[in-house]
Each structure stands twice: as structure tokens, then as C-alpha cells.
CSV table of C-alpha atoms in Angstrom, one decimal:
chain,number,residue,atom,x,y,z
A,1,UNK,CA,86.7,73.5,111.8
A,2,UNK,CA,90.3,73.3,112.6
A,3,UNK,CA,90.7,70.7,109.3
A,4,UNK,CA,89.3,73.4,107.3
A,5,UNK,CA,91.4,76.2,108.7
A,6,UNK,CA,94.7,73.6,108.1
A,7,UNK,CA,93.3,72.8,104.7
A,8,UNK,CA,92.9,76.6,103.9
A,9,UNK,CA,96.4,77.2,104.7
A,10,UNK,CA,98.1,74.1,103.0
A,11,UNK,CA,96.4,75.6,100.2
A,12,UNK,CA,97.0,78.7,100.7
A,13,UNK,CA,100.9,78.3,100.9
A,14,UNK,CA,101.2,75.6,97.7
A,15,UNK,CA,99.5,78.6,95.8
A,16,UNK,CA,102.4,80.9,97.3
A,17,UNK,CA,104.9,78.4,96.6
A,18,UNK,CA,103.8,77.5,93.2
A,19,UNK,CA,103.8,81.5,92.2
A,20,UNK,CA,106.9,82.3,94.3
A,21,UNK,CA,108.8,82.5,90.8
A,22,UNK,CA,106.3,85.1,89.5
A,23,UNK,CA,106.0,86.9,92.5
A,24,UNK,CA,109.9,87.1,92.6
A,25,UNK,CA,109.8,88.7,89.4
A,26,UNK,CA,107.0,91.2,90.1
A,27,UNK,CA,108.2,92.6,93.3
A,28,UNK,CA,112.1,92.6,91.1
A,29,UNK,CA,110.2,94.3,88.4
A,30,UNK,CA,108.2,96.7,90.7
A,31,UNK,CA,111.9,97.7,92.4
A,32,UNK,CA,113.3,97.8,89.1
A,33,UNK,CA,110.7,101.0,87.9
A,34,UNK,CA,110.9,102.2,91.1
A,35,UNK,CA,114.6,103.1,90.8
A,36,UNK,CA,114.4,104.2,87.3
A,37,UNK,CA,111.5,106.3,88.3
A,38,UNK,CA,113.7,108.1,91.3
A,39,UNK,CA,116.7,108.4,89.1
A,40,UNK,CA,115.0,109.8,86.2
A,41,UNK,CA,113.2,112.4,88.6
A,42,UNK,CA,117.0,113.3,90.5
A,43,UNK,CA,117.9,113.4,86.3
A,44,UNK,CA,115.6,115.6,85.5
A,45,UNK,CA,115.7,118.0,88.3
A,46,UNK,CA,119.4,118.7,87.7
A,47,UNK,CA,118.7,119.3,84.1
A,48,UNK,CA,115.6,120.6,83.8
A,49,UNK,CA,116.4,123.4,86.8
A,50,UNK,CA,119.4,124.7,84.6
A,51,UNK,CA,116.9,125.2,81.4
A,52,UNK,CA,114.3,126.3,82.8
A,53,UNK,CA,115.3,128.5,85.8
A,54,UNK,CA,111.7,127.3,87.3
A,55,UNK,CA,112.0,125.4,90.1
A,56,UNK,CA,108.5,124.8,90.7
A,57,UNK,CA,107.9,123.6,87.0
A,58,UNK,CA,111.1,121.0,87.6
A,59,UNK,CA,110.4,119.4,91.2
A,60,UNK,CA,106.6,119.1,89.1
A,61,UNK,CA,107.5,117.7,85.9
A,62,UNK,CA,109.9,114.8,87.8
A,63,UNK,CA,107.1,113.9,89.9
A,64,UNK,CA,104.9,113.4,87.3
A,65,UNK,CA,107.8,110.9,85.7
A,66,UNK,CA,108.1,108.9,89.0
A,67,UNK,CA,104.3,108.5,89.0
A,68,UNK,CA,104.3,107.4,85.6
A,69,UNK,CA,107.2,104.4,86.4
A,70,UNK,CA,105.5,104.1,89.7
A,71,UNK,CA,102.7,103.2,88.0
A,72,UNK,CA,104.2,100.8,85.2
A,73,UNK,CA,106.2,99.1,87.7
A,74,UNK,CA,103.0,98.3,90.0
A,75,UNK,CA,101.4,97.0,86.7
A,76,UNK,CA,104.1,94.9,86.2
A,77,UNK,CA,103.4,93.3,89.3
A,78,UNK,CA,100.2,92.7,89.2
A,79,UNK,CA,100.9,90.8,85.9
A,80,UNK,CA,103.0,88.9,86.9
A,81,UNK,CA,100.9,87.3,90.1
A,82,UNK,CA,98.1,86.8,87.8
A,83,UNK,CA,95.9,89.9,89.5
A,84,UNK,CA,95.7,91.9,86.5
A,85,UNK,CA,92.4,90.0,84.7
A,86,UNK,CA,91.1,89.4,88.2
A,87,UNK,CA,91.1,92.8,89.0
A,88,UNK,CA,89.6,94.2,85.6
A,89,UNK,CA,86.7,91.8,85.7
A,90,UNK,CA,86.1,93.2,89.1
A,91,UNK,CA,85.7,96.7,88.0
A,92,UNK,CA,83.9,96.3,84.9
A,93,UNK,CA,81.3,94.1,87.0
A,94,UNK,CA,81.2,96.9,89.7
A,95,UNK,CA,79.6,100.2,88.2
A,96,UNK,CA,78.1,101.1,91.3
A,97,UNK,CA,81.0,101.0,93.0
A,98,UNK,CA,83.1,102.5,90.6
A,99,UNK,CA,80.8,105.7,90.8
A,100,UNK,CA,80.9,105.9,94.5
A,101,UNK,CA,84.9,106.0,94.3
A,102,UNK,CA,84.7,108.4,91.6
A,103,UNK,CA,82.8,110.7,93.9
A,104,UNK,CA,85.0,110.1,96.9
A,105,UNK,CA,87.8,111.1,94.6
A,106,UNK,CA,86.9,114.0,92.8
A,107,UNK,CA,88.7,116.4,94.8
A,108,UNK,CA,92.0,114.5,94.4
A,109,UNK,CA,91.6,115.0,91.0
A,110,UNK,CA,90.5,118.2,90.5
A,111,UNK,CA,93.4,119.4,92.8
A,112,UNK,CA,95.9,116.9,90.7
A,113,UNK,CA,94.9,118.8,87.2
A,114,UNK,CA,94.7,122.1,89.0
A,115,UNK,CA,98.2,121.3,89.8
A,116,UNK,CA,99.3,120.5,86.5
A,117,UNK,CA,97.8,124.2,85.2
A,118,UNK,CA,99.6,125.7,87.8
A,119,UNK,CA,102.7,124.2,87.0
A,120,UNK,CA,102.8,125.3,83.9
A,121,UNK,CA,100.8,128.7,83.5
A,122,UNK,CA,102.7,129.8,86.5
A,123,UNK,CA,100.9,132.6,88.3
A,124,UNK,CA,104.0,132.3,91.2
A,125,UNK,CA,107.1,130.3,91.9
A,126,UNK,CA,108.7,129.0,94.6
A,127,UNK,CA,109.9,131.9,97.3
A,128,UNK,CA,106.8,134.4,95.9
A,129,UNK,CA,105.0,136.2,98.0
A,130,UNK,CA,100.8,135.2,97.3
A,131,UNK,CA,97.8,136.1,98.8
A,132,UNK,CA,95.1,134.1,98.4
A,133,UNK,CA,91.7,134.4,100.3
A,134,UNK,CA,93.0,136.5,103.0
A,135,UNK,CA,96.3,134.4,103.9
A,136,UNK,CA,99.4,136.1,102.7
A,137,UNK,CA,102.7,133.9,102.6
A,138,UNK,CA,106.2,132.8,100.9
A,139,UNK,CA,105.8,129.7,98.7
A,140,UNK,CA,107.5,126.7,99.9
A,141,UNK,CA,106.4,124.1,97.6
A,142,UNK,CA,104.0,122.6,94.6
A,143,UNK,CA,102.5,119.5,95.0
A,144,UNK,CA,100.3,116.7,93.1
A,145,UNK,CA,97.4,117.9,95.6
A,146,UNK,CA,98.6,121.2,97.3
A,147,UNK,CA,100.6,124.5,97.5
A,148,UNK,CA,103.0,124.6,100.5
A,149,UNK,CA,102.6,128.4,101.7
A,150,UNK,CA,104.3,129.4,104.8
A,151,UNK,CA,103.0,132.5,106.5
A,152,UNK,CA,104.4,135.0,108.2
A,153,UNK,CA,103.7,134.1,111.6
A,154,UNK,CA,105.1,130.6,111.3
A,155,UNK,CA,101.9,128.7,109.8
A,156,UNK,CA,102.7,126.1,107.3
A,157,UNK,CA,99.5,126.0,105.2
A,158,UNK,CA,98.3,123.7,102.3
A,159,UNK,CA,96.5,125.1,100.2
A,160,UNK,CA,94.4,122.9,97.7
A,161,UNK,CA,95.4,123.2,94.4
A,162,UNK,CA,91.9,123.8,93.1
A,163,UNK,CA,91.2,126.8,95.7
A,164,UNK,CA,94.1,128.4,93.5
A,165,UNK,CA,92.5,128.6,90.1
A,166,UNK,CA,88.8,129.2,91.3
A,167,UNK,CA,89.4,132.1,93.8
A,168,UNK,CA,91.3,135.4,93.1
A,169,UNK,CA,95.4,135.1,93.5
A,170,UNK,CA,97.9,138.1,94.5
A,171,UNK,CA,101.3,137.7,93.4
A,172,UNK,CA,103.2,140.5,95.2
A,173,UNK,CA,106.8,140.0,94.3
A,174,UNK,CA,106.1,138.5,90.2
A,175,UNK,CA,108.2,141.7,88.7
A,176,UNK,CA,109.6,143.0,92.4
A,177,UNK,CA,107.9,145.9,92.7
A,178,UNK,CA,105.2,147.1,95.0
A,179,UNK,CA,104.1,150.7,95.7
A,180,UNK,CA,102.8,151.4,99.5
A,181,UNK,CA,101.1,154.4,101.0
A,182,UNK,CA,100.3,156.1,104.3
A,183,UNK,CA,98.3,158.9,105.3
A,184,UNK,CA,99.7,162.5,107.4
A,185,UNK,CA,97.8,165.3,108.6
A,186,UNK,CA,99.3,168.9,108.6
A,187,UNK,CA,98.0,171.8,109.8
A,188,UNK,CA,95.3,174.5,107.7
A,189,UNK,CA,97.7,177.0,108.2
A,190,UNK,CA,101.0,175.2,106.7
A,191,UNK,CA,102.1,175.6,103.0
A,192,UNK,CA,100.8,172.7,101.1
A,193,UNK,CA,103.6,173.6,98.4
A,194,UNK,CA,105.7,173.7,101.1
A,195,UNK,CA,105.3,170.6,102.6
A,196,UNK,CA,104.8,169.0,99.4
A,197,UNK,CA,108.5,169.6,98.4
A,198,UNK,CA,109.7,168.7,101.4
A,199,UNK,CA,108.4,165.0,102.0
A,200,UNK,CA,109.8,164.6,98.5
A,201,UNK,CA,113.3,165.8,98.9
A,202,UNK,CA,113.1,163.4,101.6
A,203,UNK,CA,112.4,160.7,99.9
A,204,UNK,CA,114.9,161.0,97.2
A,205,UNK,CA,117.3,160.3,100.2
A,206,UNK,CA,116.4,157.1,100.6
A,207,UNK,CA,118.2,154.2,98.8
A,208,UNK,CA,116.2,151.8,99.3
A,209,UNK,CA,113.3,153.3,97.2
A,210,UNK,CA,112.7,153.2,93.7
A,211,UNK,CA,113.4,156.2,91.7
A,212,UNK,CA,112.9,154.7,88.3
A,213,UNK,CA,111.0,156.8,85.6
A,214,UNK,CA,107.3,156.2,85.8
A,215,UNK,CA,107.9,154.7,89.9
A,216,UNK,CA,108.9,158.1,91.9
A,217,UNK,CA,107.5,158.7,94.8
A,218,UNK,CA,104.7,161.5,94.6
A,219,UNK,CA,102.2,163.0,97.3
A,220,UNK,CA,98.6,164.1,96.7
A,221,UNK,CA,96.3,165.7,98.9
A,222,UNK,CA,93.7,163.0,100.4
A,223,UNK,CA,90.9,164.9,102.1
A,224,UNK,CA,90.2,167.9,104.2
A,225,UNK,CA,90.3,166.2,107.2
A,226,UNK,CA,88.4,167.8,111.0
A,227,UNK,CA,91.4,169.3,111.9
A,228,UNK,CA,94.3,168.3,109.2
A,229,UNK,CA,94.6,168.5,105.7
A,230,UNK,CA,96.0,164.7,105.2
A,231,UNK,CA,98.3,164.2,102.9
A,232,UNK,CA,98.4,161.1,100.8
A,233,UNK,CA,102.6,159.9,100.4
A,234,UNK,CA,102.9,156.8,97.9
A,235,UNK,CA,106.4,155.3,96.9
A,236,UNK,CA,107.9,152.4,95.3
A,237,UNK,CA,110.1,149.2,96.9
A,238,UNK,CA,111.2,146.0,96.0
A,239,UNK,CA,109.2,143.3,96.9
A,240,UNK,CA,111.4,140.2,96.7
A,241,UNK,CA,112.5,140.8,100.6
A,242,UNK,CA,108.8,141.5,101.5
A,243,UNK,CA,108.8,140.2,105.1
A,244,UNK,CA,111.8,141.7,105.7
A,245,UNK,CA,113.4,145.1,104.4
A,246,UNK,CA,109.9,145.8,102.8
A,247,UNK,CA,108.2,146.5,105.5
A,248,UNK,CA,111.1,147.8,108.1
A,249,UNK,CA,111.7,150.7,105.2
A,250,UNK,CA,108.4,151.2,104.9
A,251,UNK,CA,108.3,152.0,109.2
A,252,UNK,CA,111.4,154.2,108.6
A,253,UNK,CA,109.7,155.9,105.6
A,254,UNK,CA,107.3,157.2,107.6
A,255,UNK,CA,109.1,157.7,110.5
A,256,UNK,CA,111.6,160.0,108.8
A,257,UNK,CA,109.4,162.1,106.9
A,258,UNK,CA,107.4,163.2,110.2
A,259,UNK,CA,110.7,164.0,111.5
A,260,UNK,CA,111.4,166.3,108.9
A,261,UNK,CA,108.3,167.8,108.4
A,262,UNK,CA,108.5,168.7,112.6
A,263,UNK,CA,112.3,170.0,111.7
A,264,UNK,CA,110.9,172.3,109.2
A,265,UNK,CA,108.2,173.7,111.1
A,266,UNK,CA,105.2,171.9,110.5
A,267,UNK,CA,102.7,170.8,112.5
A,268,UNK,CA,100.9,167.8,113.1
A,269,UNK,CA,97.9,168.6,115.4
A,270,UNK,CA,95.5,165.8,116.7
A,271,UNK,CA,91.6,165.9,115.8
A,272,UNK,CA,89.7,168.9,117.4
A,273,UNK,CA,86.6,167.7,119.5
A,274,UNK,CA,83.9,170.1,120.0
A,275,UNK,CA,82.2,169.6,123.3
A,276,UNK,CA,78.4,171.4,123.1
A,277,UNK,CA,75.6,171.6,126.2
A,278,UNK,CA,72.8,171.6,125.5
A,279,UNK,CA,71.8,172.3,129.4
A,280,UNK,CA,73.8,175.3,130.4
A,281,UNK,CA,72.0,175.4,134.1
A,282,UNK,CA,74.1,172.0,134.4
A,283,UNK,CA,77.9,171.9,134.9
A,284,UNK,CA,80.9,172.0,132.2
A,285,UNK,CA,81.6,168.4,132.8
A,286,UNK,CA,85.3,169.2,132.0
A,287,UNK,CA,88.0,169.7,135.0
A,288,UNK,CA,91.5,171.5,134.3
A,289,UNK,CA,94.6,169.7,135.6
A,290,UNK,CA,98.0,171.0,135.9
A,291,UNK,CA,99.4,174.3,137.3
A,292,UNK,CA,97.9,177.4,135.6
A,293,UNK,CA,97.7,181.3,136.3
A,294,UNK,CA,94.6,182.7,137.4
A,295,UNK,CA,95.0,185.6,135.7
A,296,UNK,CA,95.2,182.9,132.1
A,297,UNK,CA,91.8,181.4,133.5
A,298,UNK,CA,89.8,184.8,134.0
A,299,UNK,CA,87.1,184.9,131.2
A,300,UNK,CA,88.2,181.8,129.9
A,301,UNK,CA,86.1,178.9,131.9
């Protein structure tokens, strides 16, 4: 047994030795695409970025170059140690397994060529704002496979590339513009004119909304709510700082129109509950709190 093992190894080194030269040369070779490959990609990066003003498209493009030289250099090698017919011969002879592998890597490549779509129809680039199936986040990055998203609470998710072109995508900051809404009750009695002109003189304030033609802010009347008629208040903002400014003006939006609305005499009453018995020989399950008259109570409980 130990004769055999020696007997393997003696041959196995004279093969080594004998091949070192074209081994040499393949790893050389293999090194030498390798380094073209990364220059290229730092090449075309610094030239590409300039053109195209796509930053996503670039860092895509010059990874798809390094791959390519990757490749050619690992062919290369396996050429030059003599692997290259060995290894052909094995996968025309193995249909089977070359089926199974195809299965095991289908998602790789669907990702990889849903990648390549992206990169080039680009529905968002890097630093927009996406939702995609109930995850909102900033774009990082676009790899061969996935998207880098980071959310807004921290999470650095990878999305699969494919998940991107099947499912529905929400670019919110594509032409930096995004309308928001919120909702306030005012009392029956208050002038809806009134109030109507005063939320948008308010508004005009502002600086950081967007009065453009077609984008000012406007109010309509929602519903006729239990106790308040609720006003509907939408307005424009840019959307390029959406985690930030966005959604503090939004907050002070609101904020200052219910102050001015209370300054000019309007009033914001909370939902009226009507409270029915249907047993009057039981008691009013209600108690008063708080220092009252008599004389207010008489009639009255």
C-alpha cells in the first residue's frame, strides 16, 4: 500500500514538474487578464461616469468587462495545463449532469440578465428612493445578481435582480417631485371659504414647497365626517432629500396650518359619541369629575 501511495506521488510530481513551464505560463497569463481586466474596469469607470452621468450604468458596464477578461484569462489557463479538451469531453459526455446544474443555476442567471435590463432601461439610479414589495429604501448599489437597497431604519437589503422586473417598482425621486396629503376636521359651523383661503395663504409661505404652475398646493373637501367636515390639504415637495427634509416639512406643514387655522378662529372639535340606554330603570353609567355648580347641573343629569 505504502509503494502505491509513493508511486502515486513520484508520479504525481514528474507530471508537475514536466508541466511546471506551462503551468508558469497559465497562472502568468491568468494574472496578466486579470490586471487588464481591473484596469480596463478603473478605465472605464472614470470615462464612462463623465459621459454618461449614470453611475449605476458605469460601475455595470466595467463589471461586465472584468468578467469578460476574467474569463479569457481563466481560459488561458486551462490551455495551457492541458485541461481544456479534458474538460469539454467531460461535459459533452455528462448531459445529465449538465441539466441538473442548469437547474441549480437558473436563478443566477435570471438575476444576471435581469441585471443587465436594469442597467440599461434604468427604472432608478444610484441614491433613488424605490419601493418595491413593501420595502422602501435609497439605492446603494447594482450588482451581477442584486440591488443594494438600504432602508430607512438601517437594513441593508439585497434585492434579487429578477424580483425587480417581475413585481411592481416605485421610483419616488425619478423627476424630484412628490405630492403628500393629510386630512383636518373643522367645525359645521366654520366658513369652508374661509378656511379654504386660509390654509392656502399659509402655504404660499412656505419655501420649501413647490409653487410651480400645475404643482400648487390646493384643498378639497374630503367627507362630511361625525362631527367635522375634513378637509383634504395636498401639496408638492422635492423628493431628492426624502428621508430627510421631506418628511420634517411635511410634520411642519401640518403643524403650522392647525396653528393658524386655531389663530383665526377655527375650530377643531374631536368626534361626538352618542351614548343611548336602552334600560332607563338602570343607571347612567357616566360619572362627572371636576368642580361644577349645582345650579349648571340642575335639569341637566
Amino acid at each position: 500500500m505504502n509503494e502505491k501511495l509513493q508511486i502515486a506521488f513520484d508520479n504525481f510530481w514528474s507530471n508537475v514538474l514536466e508541466n511546471a513551464p506551462s503551468i508558469l505560463i497559465g497562472f502568468g497569463l491568468l494574472i496578466i487578464f486579470t490586471l487588464i481586466g481591473y484596469g480596463l474596469q478603473s478605465l472605464i469607470k472614470r470615462r464612462l461616469i463623465k459621459r454618461l452621468n449614470d453611475q449605476l450604468l458605469t460601475n455595470f458596464i466595467a463589471r461586465i468587462v472584468f468578467l469578460i477578461f476574467l474569463i479569457i484569462g481563466l481560459t488561458s489557463f486551462l490551455n495551457e495545463v492541458g485541461w481544456s479538451k479534458a474538460a469539454s469531453s467531460l461535459l459533452a459526455g455528462a448531459g445529465v449532469s449538465a441539466l441538473i446544474i442548469g437547474f441549480a443555476f437558473k436563478d443566477i442567471g435570471e438575476n444576471f440578465l435581469a441585471g443587465f435590463f436594469l442597467a440599461f432601461s434604468r427604472p432608478f439610479s444610484i441614491g433613488d428612493i424605490i419601493e418595491i414589495e413593501g420595502m422602501t429604501g435609497t439605492v446603494r448599489a447594482l450588482n451581477f445578481r442584486s440591488t443594494h437597497v438600504r432602508t430607512f431604519d438601517g437594513r441593508d437589503v439585497f434585492v434579487p435582480n429578477a424580483s425587480l422586473i417581475k413585481n411592481m417598482l416605485t421610483n419616488f425621486t425619478r423627476d424630484g417631485l412628490m405630492r403628500h396629503n393629510f386630512i383636518i376636521g373643522i367645525d359645521y359651523g366654520d366658513d369652508l371659504v374661509k378656511a379654504n383661503k386660509v390654509v392656502l395663504d399659509e402655504l404660499s409661505k412656505l419655501n420649501g414647497l413647490v409653487q410651480a404652475e400645475g404643482m400648487e398646493p390646493f384643498v378639497v373637501i374630503q367627507e362630511f365626517g361625525t362631527s367635522t367636515i375634513n378637509l383634504n390639504i395636498h401639496f408638492w415637495t422635492n423628493s431628492h432629500d426624502f428621508e430627510g427634509s421631506v418628511l420634517q416639512l411635511k410634520s411642519e406643514v401640518m403643524r403650522l396650518t392647525v396653528d393658524r387655522l386655531t389663530k383665526e378662529g377655527f375650530s377643531m372639535p374631536a368626534d361626538i359619541v352618542e351614548l343611548k340606554i336602552y334600560k332607563p330603570e338602570y343607571a347612567i353609567p357616566v360619572t362627572v369629575s371636576g368642580k361644577i355648580e349645582q345650579d349648571n347641573l340642575k335639569g341637566k343629569v
